[in-house]
mmCIF file of C-alpha atoms and ligand atoms in Angstrom:
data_model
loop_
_atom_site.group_PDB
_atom_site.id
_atom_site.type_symbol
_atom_site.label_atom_id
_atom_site.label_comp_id
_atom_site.label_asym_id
_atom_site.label_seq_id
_atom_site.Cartn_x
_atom_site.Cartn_y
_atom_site.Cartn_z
ATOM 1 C CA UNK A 138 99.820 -18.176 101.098
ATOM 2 C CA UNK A 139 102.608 -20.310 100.394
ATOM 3 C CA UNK A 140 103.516 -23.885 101.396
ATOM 4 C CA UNK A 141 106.693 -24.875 103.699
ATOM 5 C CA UNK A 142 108.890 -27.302 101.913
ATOM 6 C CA UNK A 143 110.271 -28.280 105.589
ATOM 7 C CA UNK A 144 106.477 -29.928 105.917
ATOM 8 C CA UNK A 145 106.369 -31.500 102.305
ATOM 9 C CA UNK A 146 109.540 -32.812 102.190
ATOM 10 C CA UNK A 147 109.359 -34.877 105.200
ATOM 11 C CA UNK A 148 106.239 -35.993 104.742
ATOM 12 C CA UNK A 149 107.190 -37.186 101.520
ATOM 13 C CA UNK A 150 109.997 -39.026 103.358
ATOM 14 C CA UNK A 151 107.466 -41.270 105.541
ATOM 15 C CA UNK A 152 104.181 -41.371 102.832
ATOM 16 C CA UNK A 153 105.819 -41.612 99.154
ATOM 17 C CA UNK A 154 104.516 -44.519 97.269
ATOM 18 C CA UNK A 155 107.079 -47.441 96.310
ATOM 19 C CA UNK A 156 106.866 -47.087 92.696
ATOM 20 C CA UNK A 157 109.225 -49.291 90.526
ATOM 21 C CA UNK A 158 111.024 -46.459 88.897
ATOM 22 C CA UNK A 159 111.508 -44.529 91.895
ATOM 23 C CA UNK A 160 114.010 -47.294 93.014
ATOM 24 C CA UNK A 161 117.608 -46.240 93.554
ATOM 25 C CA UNK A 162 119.594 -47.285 89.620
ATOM 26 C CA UNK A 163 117.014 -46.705 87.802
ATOM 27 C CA UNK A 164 118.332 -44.701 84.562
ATOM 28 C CA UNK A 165 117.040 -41.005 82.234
ATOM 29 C CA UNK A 166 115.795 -43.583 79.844
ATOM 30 C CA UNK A 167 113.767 -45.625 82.108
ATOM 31 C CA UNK A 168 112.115 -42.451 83.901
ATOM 32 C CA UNK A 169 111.789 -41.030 80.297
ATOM 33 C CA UNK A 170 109.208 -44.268 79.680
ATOM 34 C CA UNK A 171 107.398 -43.789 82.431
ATOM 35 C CA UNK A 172 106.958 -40.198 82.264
ATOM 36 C CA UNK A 173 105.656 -41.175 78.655
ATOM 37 C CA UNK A 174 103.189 -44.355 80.197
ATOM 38 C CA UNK A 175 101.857 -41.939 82.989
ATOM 39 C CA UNK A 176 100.766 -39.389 80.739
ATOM 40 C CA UNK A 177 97.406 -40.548 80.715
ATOM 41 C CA UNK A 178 97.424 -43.927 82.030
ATOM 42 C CA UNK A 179 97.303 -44.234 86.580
ATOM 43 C CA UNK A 180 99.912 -45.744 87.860
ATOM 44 C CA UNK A 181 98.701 -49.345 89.050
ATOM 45 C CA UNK A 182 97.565 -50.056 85.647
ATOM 46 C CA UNK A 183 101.776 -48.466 84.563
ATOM 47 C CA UNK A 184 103.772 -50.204 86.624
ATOM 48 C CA UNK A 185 103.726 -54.061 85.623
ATOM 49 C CA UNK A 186 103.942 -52.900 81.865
ATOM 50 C CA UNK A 187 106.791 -50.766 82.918
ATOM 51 C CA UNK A 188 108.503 -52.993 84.587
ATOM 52 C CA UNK A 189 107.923 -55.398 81.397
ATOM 53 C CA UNK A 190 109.156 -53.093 79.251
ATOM 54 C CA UNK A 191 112.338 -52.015 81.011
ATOM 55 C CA UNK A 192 113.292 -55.180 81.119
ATOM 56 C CA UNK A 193 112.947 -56.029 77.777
ATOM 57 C CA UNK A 194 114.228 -52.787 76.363
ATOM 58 C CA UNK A 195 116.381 -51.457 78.741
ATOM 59 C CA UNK A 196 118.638 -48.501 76.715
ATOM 60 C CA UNK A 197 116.893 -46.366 74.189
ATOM 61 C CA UNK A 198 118.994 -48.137 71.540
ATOM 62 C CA UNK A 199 117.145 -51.230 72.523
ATOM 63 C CA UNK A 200 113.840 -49.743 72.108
ATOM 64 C CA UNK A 201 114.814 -48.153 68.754
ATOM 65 C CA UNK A 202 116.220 -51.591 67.367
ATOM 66 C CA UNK A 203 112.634 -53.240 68.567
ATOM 67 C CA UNK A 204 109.814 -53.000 65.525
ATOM 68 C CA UNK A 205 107.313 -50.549 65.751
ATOM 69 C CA UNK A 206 104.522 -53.570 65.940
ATOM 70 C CA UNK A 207 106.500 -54.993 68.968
ATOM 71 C CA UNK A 208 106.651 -51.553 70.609
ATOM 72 C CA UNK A 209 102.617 -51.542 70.385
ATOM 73 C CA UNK A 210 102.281 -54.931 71.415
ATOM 74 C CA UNK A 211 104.114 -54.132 74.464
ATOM 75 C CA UNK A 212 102.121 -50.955 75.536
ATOM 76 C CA UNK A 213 99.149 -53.921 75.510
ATOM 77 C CA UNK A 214 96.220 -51.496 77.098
ATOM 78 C CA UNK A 215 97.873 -48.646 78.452
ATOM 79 C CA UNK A 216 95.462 -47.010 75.833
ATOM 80 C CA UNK A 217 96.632 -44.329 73.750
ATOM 81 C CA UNK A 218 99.218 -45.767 71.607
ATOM 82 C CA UNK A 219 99.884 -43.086 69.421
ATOM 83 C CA UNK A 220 102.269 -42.475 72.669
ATOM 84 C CA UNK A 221 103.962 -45.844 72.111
ATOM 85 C CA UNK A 222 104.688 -44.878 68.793
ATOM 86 C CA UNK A 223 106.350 -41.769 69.538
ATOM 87 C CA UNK A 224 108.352 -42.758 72.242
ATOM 88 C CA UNK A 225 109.444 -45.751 69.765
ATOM 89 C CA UNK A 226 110.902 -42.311 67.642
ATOM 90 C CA UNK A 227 111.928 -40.524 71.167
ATOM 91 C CA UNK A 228 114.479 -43.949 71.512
ATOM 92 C CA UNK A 229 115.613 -43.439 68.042
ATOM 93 C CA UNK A 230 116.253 -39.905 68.240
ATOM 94 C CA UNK A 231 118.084 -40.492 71.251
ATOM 95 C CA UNK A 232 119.898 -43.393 69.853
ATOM 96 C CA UNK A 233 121.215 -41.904 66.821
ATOM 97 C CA UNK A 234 121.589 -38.164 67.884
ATOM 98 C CA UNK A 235 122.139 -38.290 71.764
ATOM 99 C CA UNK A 236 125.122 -41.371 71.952
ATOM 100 C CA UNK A 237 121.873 -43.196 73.689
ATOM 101 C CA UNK A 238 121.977 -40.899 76.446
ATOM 102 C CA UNK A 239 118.791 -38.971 77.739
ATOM 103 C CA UNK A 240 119.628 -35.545 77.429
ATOM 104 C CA UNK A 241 119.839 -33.527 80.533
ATOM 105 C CA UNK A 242 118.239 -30.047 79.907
ATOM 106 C CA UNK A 243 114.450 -29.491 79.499
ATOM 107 C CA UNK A 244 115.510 -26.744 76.142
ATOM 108 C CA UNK A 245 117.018 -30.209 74.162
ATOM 109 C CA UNK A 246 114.561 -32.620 75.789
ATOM 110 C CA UNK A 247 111.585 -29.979 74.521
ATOM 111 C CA UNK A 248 113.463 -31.238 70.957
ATOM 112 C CA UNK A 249 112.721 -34.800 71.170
ATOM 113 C CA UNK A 250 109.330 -36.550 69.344
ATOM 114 C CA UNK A 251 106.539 -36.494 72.268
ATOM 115 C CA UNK A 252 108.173 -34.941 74.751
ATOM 116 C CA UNK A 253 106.286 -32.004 75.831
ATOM 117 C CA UNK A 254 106.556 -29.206 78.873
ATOM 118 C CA UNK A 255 105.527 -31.239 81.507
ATOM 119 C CA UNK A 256 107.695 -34.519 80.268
ATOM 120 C CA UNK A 257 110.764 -32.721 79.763
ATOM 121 C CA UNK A 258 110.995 -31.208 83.041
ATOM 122 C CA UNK A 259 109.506 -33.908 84.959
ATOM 123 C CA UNK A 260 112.538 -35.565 83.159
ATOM 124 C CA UNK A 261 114.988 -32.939 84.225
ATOM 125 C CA UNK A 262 113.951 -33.138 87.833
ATOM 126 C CA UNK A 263 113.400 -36.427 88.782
ATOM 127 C CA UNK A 264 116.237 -38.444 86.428
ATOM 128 C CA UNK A 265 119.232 -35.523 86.899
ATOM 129 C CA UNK A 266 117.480 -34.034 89.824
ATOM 130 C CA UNK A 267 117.296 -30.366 87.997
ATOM 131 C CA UNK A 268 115.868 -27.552 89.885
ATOM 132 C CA UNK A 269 112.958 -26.486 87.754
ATOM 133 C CA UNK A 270 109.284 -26.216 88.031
ATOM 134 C CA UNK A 271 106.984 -29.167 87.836
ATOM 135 C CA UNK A 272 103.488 -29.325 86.484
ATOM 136 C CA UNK A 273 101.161 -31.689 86.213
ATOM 137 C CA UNK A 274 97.245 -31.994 86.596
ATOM 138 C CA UNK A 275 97.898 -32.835 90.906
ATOM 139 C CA UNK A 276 100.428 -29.698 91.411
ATOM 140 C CA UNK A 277 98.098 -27.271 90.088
ATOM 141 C CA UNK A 278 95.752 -28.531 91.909
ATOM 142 C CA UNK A 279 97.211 -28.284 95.044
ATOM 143 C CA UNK A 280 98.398 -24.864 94.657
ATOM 144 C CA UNK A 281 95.118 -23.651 93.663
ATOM 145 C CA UNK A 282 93.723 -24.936 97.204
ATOM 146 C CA UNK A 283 96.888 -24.056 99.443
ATOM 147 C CA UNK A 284 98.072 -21.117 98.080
ATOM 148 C CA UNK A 285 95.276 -19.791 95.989
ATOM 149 C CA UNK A 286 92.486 -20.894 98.337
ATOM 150 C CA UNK A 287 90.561 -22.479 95.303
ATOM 151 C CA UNK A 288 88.899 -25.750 95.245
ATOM 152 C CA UNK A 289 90.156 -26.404 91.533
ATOM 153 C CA UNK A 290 92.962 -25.202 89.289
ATOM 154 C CA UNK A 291 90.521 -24.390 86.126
ATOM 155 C CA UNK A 292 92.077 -24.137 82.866
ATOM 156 C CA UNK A 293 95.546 -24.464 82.088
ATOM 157 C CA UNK A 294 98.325 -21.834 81.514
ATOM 158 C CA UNK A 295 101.370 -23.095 80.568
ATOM 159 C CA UNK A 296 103.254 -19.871 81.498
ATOM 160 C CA UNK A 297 101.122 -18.820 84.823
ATOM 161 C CA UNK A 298 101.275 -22.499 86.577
ATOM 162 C CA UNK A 299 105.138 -22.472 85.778
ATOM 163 C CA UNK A 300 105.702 -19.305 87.203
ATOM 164 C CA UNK A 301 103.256 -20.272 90.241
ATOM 165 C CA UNK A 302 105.161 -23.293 91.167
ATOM 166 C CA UNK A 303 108.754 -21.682 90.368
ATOM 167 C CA UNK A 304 107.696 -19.135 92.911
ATOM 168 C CA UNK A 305 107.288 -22.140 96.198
ATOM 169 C CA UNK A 306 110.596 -24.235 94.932
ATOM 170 C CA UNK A 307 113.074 -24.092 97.569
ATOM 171 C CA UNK A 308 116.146 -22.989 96.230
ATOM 172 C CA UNK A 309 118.590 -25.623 97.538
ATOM 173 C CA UNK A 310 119.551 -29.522 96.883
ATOM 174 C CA UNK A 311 115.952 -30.243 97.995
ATOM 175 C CA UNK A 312 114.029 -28.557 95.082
ATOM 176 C CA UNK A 313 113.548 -32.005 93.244
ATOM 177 C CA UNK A 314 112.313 -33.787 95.825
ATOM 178 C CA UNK A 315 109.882 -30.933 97.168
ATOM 179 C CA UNK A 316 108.611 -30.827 93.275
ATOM 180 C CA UNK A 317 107.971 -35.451 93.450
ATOM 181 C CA UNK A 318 106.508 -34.523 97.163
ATOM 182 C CA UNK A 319 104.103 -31.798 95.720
ATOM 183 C CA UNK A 320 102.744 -34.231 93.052
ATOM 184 C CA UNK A 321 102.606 -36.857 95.552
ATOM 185 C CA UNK A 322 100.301 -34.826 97.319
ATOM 186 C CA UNK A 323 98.109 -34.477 94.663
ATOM 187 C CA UNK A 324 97.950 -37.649 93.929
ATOM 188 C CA UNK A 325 97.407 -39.399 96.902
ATOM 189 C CA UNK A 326 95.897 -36.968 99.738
ATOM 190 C CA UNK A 327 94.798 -33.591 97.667
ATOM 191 C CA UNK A 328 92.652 -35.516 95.700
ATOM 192 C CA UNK A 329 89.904 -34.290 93.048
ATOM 193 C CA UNK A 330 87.051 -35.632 94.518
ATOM 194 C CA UNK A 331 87.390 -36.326 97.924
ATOM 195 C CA UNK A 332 90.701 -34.550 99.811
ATOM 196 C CA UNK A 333 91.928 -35.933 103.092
ATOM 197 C CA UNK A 334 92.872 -32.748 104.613
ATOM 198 C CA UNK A 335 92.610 -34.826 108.006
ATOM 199 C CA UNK A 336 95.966 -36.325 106.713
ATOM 200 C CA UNK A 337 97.382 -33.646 105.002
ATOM 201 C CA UNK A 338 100.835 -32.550 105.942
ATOM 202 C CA UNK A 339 100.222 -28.694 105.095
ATOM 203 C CA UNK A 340 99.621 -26.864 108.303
ATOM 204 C CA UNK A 341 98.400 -23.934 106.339
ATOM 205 C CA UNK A 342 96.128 -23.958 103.343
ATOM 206 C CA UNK A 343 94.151 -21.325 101.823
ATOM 207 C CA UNK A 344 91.381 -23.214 101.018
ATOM 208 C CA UNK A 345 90.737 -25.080 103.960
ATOM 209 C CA UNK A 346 91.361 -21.726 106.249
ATOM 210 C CA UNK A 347 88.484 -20.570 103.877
ATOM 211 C CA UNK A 348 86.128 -23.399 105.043
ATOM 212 C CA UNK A 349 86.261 -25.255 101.426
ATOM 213 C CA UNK A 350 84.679 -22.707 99.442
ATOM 214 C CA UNK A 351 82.463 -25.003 96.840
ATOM 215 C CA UNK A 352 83.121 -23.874 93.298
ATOM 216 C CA UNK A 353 81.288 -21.616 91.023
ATOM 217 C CA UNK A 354 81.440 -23.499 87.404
ATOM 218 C CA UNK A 355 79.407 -26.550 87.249
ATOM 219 C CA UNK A 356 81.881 -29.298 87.313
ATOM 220 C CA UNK A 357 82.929 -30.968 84.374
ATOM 221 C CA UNK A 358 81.312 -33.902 83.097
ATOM 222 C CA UNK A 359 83.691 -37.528 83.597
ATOM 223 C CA UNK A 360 84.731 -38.716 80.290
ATOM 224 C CA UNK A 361 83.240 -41.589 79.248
ATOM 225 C CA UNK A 362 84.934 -44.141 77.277
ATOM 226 C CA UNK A 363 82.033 -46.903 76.455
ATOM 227 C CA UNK A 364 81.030 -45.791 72.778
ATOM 228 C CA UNK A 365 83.681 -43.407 72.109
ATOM 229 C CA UNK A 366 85.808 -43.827 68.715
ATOM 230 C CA UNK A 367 89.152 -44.301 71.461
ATOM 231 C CA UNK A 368 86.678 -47.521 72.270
ATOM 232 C CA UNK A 369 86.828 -49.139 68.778
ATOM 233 C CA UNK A 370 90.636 -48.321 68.246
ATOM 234 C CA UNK A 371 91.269 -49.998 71.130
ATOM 235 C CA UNK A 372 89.413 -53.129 69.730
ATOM 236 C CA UNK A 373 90.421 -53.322 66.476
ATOM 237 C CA UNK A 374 94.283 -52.813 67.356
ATOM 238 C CA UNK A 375 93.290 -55.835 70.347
ATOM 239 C CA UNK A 376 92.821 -58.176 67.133
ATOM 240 C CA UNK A 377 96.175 -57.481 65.789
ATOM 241 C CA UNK A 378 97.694 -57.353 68.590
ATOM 242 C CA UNK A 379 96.917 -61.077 68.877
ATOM 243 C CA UNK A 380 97.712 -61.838 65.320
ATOM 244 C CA UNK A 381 100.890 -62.498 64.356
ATOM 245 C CA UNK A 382 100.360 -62.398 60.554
ATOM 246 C CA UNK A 383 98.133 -59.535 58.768
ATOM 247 C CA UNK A 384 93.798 -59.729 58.730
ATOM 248 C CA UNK A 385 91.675 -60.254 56.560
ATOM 249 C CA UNK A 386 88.849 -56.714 56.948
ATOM 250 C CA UNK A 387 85.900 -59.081 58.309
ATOM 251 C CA UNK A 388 87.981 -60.152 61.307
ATOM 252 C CA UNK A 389 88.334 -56.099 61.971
ATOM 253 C CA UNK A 390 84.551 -55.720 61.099
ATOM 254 C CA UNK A 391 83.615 -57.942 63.656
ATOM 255 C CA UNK A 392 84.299 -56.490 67.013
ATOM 256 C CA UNK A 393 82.307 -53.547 65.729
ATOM 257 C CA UNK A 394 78.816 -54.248 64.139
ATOM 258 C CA UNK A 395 76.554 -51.569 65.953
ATOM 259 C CA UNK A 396 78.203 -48.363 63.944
ATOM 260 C CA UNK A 397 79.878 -49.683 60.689
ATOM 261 C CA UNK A 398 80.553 -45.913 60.255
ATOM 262 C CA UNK A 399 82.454 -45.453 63.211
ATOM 263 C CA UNK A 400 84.061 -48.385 62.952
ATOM 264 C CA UNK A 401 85.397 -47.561 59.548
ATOM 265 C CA UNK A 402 86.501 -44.299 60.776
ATOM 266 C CA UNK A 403 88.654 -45.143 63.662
ATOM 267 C CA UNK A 404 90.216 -47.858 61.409
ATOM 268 C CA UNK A 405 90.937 -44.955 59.012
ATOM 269 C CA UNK A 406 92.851 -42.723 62.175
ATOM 270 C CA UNK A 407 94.962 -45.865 62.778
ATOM 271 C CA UNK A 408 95.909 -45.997 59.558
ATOM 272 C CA UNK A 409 96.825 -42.026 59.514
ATOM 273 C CA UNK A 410 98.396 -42.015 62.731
ATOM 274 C CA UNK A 411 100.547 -44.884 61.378
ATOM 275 C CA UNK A 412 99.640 -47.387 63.961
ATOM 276 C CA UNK A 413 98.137 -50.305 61.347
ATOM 277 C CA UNK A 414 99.229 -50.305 57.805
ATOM 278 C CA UNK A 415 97.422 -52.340 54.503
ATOM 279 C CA UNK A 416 99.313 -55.332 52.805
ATOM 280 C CA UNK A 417 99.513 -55.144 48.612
ATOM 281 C CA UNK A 418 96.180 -57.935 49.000
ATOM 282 C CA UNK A 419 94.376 -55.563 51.603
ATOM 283 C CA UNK A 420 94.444 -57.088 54.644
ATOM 284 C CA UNK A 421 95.463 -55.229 57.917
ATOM 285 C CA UNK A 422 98.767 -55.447 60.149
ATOM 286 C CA UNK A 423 100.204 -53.206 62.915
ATOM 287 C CA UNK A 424 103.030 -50.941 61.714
ATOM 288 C CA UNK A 425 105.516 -52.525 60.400
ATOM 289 C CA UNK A 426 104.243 -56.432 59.985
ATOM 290 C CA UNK A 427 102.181 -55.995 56.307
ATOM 291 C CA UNK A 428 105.585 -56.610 54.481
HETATM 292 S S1 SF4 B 297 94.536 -29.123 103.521
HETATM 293 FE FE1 SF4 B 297 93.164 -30.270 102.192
HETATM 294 S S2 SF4 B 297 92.761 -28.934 100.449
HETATM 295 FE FE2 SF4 B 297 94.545 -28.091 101.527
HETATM 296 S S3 SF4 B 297 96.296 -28.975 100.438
HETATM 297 FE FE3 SF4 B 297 95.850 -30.327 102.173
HETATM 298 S S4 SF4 B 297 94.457 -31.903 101.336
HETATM 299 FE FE4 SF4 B 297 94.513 -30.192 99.886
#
């Protein structure tokens, strides 16, 4: 089966979410940062940093003249900062090699430092309106119900779910927006858990034609995040985050007492991933503040 872009696309007209940087003047750049924020971060807890951060930093030049520390204090608890980091070196690439413009085709945006398949085109398609495939955790999704007549994508293959949703772009002006409606989709109506096919605007899907087929695999367990090592990153870099000169190790010891261990060891992956850095009398800063 297939999917009719007539159906998407207006549906996408009437139902598409008012997020900040789909407004009309917003720039590469400032689709390049959220691209980066939405990686693995939803969208409600995105948009007022975004907004923030555009605001403050609105070029990539600006970003790459910011410090690193700054950078990190503005991602606040988007979680996973090692992303802040790099797009801190995406601005600076950009900057320096690019005359501060975002470039335009996914081959040299594939180049830049954490900018991977799915950034890169989502990049190409929604900031210069490029006509290429798509990808994202919601598209394959919704292709494996509607076309495939699955009830979940399974794993990943880069070169299969590109050449699955190359195959439904329309090829005319309204590619781009058929590729933001098919996420939207995903997102919002074709959900994991619970789809509204009720309000879906697809007036043929495989899956559904199949009577909703359960699946065969045992479905996969929700991450938890209590306990887990991303847990104590997250509190340690909260304390300097809120420090504006470097720690002394007890105040970093503190907000983890039940698994010294543990605690020790995340400190140690901040301090490889380059996040938090030792002063000459050992205390602790974030990147860039331990002089
Ligand atoms: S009909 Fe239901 S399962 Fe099929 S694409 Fe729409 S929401 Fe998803």
């Amino acid at each position: 089966m297939t999917i009719d872009p007539a159906q998407l696309v207006r549906w996408y007209g009437q139902a598409r979410r008012d997020l900040p940087w789909r407004e009309p003047g917003v720039t590469a750049w400032q689709i390049l940062v959220s691209e980066f924020m939405l990686q693995q971060t939803p969208v409600a807890r995105v948009a007022p940093i975004w907004l923030d951060w555009v605001a403050r930093w609105p070029t990539p030049s600006a970003t790459a003249a910011a410090g690193t520390a700054d950078v990190l204090r503005a991602w606040g608890k988007l979680g996973y900062p090692r992303r802040a980091k790099r797009l801190h070196e995406c601005a600076t690439v950009i900057a320096t090699e690019h005359g501060d413009l975002v470039p335009d085709d996914v081959e040299t945006l594939l180049t830049l430092p954490g900018v991977g398949a799915y950034t890169a085109r989502a990049v190409a398609c929604f900031a210069y309106r490029k006509n290429v495939p798509v990808v994202d955790t919601n598209v394959r999704r919704v292709v494996a119900r509607a076309v495939h007549g699955l009830p979940d994508a399974g794993n990943p293959s880069a070169v299969r779910d590109l050449a699955d949703v190359a195959a439904l772009l329309p090829d005319d002006p309204s590619a781009p927006v058929f590729s933001a409606a098919l996420m939207e989709l995903g997102a919002t109506v074709c959900t994991a858990r619970s789809p509204k096919c009720g309000l879906c605007p697809l007036s043929v899907c495989a899956w559904r034609a199949a009577g909703h087929p359960p699946a065969t695999a045992a479905p996969r367990p929700a991450q938890r995040y209590a306990g887990t090592d991303r847990q104590v990153r997250g509190k340690l870099l909260d304390v300097l985050r809120a420090s504006a000169i470097p720690v002394l190790r007890d105040q970093l010891d503190a907000v983890w007492l039940t698994d010294p261990a543990q605690r020790d060891r995340a400190l140690d992956s901040l301090l490889v991933d380059g996040l938090v850095e030792q002063t000459a009398d050992g205390r602790f800063a974030l990147c860039g503040e331990g002089g």
